[in-house]
Short mmCIF file of C-alpha atoms in Angstrom, two decimals:
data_model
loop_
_atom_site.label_atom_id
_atom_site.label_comp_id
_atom_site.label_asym_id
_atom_site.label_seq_id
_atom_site.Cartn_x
_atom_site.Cartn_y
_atom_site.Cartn_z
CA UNK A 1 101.73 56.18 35.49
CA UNK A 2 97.99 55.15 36.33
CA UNK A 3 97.18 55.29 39.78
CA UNK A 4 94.63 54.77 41.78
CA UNK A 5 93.81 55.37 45.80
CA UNK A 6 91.17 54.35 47.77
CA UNK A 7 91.19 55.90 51.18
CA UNK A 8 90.18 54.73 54.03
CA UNK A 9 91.77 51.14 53.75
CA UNK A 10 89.08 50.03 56.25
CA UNK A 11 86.48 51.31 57.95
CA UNK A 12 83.82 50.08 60.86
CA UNK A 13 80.38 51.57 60.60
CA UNK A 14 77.44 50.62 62.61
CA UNK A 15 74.42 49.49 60.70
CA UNK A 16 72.14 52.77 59.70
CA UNK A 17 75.18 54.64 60.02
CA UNK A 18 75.68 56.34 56.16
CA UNK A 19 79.13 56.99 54.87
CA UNK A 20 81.80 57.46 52.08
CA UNK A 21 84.16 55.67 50.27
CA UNK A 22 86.92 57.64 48.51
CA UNK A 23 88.71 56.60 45.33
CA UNK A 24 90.83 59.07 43.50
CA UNK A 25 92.67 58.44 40.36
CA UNK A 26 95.60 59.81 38.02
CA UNK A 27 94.93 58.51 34.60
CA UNK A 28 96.40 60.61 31.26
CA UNK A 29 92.71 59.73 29.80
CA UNK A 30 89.68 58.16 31.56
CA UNK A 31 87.98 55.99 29.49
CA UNK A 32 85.85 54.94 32.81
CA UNK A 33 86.05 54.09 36.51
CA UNK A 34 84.27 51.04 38.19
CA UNK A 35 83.48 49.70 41.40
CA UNK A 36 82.79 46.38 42.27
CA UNK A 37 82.56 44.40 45.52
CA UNK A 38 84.83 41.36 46.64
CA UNK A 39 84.14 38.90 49.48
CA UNK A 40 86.71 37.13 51.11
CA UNK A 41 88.26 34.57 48.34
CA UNK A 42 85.63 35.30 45.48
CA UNK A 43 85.59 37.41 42.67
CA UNK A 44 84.82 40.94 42.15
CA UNK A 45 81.28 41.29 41.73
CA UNK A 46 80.53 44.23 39.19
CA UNK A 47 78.66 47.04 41.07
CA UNK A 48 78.62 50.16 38.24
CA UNK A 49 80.46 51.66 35.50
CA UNK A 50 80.90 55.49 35.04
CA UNK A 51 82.23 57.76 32.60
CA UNK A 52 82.05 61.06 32.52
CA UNK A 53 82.54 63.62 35.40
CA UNK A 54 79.21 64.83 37.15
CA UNK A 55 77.68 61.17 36.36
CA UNK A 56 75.76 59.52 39.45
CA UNK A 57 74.38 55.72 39.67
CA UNK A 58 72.36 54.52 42.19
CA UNK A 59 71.69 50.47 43.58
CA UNK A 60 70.09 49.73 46.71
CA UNK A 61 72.11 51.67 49.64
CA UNK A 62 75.12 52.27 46.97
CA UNK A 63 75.69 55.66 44.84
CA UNK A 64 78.41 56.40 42.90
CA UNK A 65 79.54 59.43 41.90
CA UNK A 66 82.63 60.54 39.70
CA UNK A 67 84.70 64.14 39.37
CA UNK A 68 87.43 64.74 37.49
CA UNK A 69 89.71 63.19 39.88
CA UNK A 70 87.71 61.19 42.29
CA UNK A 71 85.09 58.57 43.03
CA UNK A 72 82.76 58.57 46.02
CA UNK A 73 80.59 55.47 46.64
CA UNK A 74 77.99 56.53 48.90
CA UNK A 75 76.81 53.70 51.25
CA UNK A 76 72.99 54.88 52.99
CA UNK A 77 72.12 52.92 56.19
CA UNK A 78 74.29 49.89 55.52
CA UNK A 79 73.31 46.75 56.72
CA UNK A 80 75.59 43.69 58.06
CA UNK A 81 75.48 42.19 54.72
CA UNK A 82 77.55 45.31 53.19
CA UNK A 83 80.36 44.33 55.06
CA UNK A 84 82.99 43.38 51.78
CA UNK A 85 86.17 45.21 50.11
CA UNK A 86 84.85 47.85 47.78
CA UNK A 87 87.15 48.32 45.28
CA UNK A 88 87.57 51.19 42.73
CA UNK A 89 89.57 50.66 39.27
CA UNK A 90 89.99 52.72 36.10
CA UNK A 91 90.20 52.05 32.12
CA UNK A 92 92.42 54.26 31.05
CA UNK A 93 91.89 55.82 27.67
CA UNK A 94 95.16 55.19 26.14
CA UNK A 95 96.26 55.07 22.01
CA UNK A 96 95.46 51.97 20.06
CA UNK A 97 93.26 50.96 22.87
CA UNK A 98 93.88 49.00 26.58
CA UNK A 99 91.24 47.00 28.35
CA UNK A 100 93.10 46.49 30.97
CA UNK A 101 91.58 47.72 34.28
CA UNK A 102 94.02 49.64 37.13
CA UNK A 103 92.78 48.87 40.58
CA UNK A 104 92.72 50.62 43.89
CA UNK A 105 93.97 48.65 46.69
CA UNK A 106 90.48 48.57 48.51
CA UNK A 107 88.35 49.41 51.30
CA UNK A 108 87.69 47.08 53.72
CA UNK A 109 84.14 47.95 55.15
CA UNK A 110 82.52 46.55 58.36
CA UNK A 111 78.97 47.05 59.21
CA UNK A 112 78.19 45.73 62.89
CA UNK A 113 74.73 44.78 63.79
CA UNK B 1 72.11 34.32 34.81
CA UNK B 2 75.16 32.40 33.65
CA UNK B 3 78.28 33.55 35.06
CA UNK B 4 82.11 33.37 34.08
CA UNK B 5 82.96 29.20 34.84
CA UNK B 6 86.49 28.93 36.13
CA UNK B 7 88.42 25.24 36.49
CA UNK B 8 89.72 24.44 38.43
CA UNK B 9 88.74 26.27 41.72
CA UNK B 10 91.43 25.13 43.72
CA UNK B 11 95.00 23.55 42.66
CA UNK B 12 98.24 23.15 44.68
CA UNK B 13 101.35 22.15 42.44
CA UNK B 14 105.37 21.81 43.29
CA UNK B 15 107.79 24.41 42.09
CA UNK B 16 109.11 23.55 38.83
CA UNK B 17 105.73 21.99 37.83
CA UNK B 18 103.37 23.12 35.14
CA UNK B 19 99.25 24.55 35.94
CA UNK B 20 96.77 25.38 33.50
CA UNK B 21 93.88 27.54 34.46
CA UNK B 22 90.47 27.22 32.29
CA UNK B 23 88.23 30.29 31.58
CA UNK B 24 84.61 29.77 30.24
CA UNK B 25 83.10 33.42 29.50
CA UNK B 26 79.62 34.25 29.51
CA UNK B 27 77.96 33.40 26.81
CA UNK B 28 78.30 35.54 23.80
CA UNK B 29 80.52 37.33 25.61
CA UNK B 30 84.22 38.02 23.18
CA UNK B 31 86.70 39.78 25.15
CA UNK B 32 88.32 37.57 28.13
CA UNK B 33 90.60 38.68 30.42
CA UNK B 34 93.31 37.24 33.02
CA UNK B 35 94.33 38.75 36.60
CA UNK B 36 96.45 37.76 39.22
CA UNK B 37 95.64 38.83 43.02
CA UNK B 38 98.35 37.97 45.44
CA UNK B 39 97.03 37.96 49.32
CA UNK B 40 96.42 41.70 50.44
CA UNK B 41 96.68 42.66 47.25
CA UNK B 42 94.69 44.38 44.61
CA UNK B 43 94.00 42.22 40.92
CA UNK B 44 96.93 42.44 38.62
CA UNK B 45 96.31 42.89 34.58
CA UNK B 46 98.06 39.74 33.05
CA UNK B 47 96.31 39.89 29.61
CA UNK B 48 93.53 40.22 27.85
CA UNK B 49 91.61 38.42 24.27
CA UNK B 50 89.45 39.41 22.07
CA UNK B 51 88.18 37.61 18.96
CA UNK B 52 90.28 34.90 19.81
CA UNK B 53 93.42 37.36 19.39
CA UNK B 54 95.33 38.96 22.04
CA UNK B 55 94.19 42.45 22.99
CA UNK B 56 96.37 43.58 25.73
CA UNK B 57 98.87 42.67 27.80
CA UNK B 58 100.26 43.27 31.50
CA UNK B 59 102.88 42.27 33.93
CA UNK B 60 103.00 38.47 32.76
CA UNK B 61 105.78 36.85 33.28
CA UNK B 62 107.28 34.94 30.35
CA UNK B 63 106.89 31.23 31.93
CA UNK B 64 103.07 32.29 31.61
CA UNK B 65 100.97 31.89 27.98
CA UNK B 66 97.59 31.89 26.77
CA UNK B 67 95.01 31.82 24.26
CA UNK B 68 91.53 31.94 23.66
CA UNK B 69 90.03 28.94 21.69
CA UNK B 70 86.81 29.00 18.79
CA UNK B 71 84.28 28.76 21.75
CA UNK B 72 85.91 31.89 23.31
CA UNK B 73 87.19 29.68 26.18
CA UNK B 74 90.66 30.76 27.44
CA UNK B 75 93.58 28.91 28.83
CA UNK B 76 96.60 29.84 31.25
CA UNK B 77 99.46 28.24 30.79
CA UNK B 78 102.30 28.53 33.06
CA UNK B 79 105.36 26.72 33.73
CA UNK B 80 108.56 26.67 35.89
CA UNK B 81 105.73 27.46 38.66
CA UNK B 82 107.25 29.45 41.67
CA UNK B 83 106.50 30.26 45.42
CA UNK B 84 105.44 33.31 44.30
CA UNK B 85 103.25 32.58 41.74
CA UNK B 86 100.80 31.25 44.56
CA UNK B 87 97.15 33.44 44.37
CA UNK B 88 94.22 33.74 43.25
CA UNK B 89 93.53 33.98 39.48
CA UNK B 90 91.08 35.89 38.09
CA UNK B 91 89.31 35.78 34.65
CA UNK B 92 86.78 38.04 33.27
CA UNK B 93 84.61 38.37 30.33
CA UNK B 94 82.73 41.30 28.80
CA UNK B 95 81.14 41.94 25.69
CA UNK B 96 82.84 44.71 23.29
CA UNK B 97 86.17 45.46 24.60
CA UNK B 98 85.28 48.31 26.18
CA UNK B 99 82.38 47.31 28.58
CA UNK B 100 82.17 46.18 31.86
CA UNK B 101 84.25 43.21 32.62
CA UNK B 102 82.46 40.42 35.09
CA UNK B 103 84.67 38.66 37.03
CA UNK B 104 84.52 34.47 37.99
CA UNK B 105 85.37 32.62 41.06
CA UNK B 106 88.52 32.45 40.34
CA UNK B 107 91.47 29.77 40.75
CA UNK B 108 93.09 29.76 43.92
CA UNK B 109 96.80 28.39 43.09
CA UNK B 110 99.02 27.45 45.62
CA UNK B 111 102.69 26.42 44.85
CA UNK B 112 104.37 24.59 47.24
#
C-alpha cells in the first residue's frame, strides 16, 4: 500500500534558525512527490514537483530534495511568515495510470519572531 | 493569475439532506480533481476527471457522484449527508493528467 510519513508532526523554530522537514514514502512506482503548503482552513498551495532521485528545487528559503525513499524540504532562516503545515504527497506510478495524489499527514511548522 | 473558483465556500446542511459542491478549474486547465480533508487530517482522493470523463477514483462513498461539464466545471453531488461527512472539500485542477495539481479554497461542509 502507498504510504507516506512526514516526521516531525510539528516543530518550533526561531526565526534564522535553518532546518529540515522529513517525508519518506513507500510507493511500488514513483511517478513524483510534491510539497505544498496549507494555512489554517485554505487550500494547499503548490510549492514544487520532483521526480527523479538526486533532483533538487529551490524557492526563496525552501529546497527540496528527493532520494529513493525520502524527501527533505530544507527551510534557510525562516521567517514568521513560514509558519504553515508543509505537506508531502506522492503520484504513484501505477498500470493504466492514477492521478490521484497520497498525502503525508503534515508538519506543522512554527517560526517565532 | 486565475486560480481554482470553488462555490460555495461555506455550507451547513441537516443529515439526510442533499449538498452540491461547484469546481471552476483554471482556465484551460482539463483534469479536475475532488478531496476530502476531515479536521487533523491529511486530503483524501475522492476522484478525479479528465476530458470530461472520469479518470480515477478513491474512497468515495456511494451517496457521493460527480461529473465534469463542457466548460470543464465539476460538480459534487452527495446525498443522505452524514455527521461525518462534515470537512473541508478540496478541488484541484491541472493541465495533462500528470502535472501538478493546484488546489482551491475549498468548501467547508458542515452537517449538522
Amino acid at each position: 500500500e502507498d504510504q507516506v510519513t512526514q516526521s516531525p508532526e510539528a516543530l518550533r523554530l526561531q526565526e534564522g534558525e535553518s532546518s529540515s522537514l522529513n517525508c519518506s514514502y513507500t510507493v511500488s512506482g514513483l511517478r513524483g512527490l510534491f510539497w505544498y503548503r496549507q494555512d489554517p482552513g485554505k487550500g494547499p498551495e503548490f510549492l514544487f514537483t520532483l521526480y527523479s532521485a538526486g533532483e533538487e528545487k529551490e524557492k526563496e528559503r525552501l529546497k527540496a530534495t528527493l532520494t529513493k525513499k525520502e524527501s527533505f524540504l530544507h527551510i534557510t532562516a525562516p521567517k514568521p511568515e513560514d509558519s504553515a503545515t508543509y505537506l508531502c504527497a506522492v503520484q504513484p506510478l501505477t498500470q493504466g495510470g492514477s492521478e490521484k495524489l497520497v498525502f503525508g499527514k503534515g508538519t506543522k511548522l512554527t517560526v517565532n519572531p | 493569475a486565475a486560480g481554482v473558483i470553488q462555490s460555495p465556500r461555506h455550507l451547513i446542511k441537516e443529515k439526510r439532506e442533499t449538498a452540491t459542491l461547484k469546481c471552476y478549474p483554471i482556465p484551460r486547465h482539463d483534469t479536475v480533481y475532488w478531496y476530502q480533508q476531515g479536521p487533523g487530517q491529511d486530503p483524501q482522493f475522492l476522484i478525479s476527471f479528465y476530458e470530461k470523463m472520469q479518470s480515477d477514483k478513491g474512497s468515495i462513498p456511494d451517496r457521493f457522484s460527480a461529473q465534469q461539464f463542457s466548460d470543464y466545471h465539476s460538480e459534487l453531488n452527495m446525498s443522505s449527508l452524514e455527521l461525518g461527512d462534515s470537512a473541508l472539500y478540496f478541488c484541484a485542477s491541472s493541465q495533462n493528467t500528470y502535472n501538478e495539481q493546484f488546489f482551491g479554497p475549498g468548501t467547508r461542509l458542515t452537517v449538522l
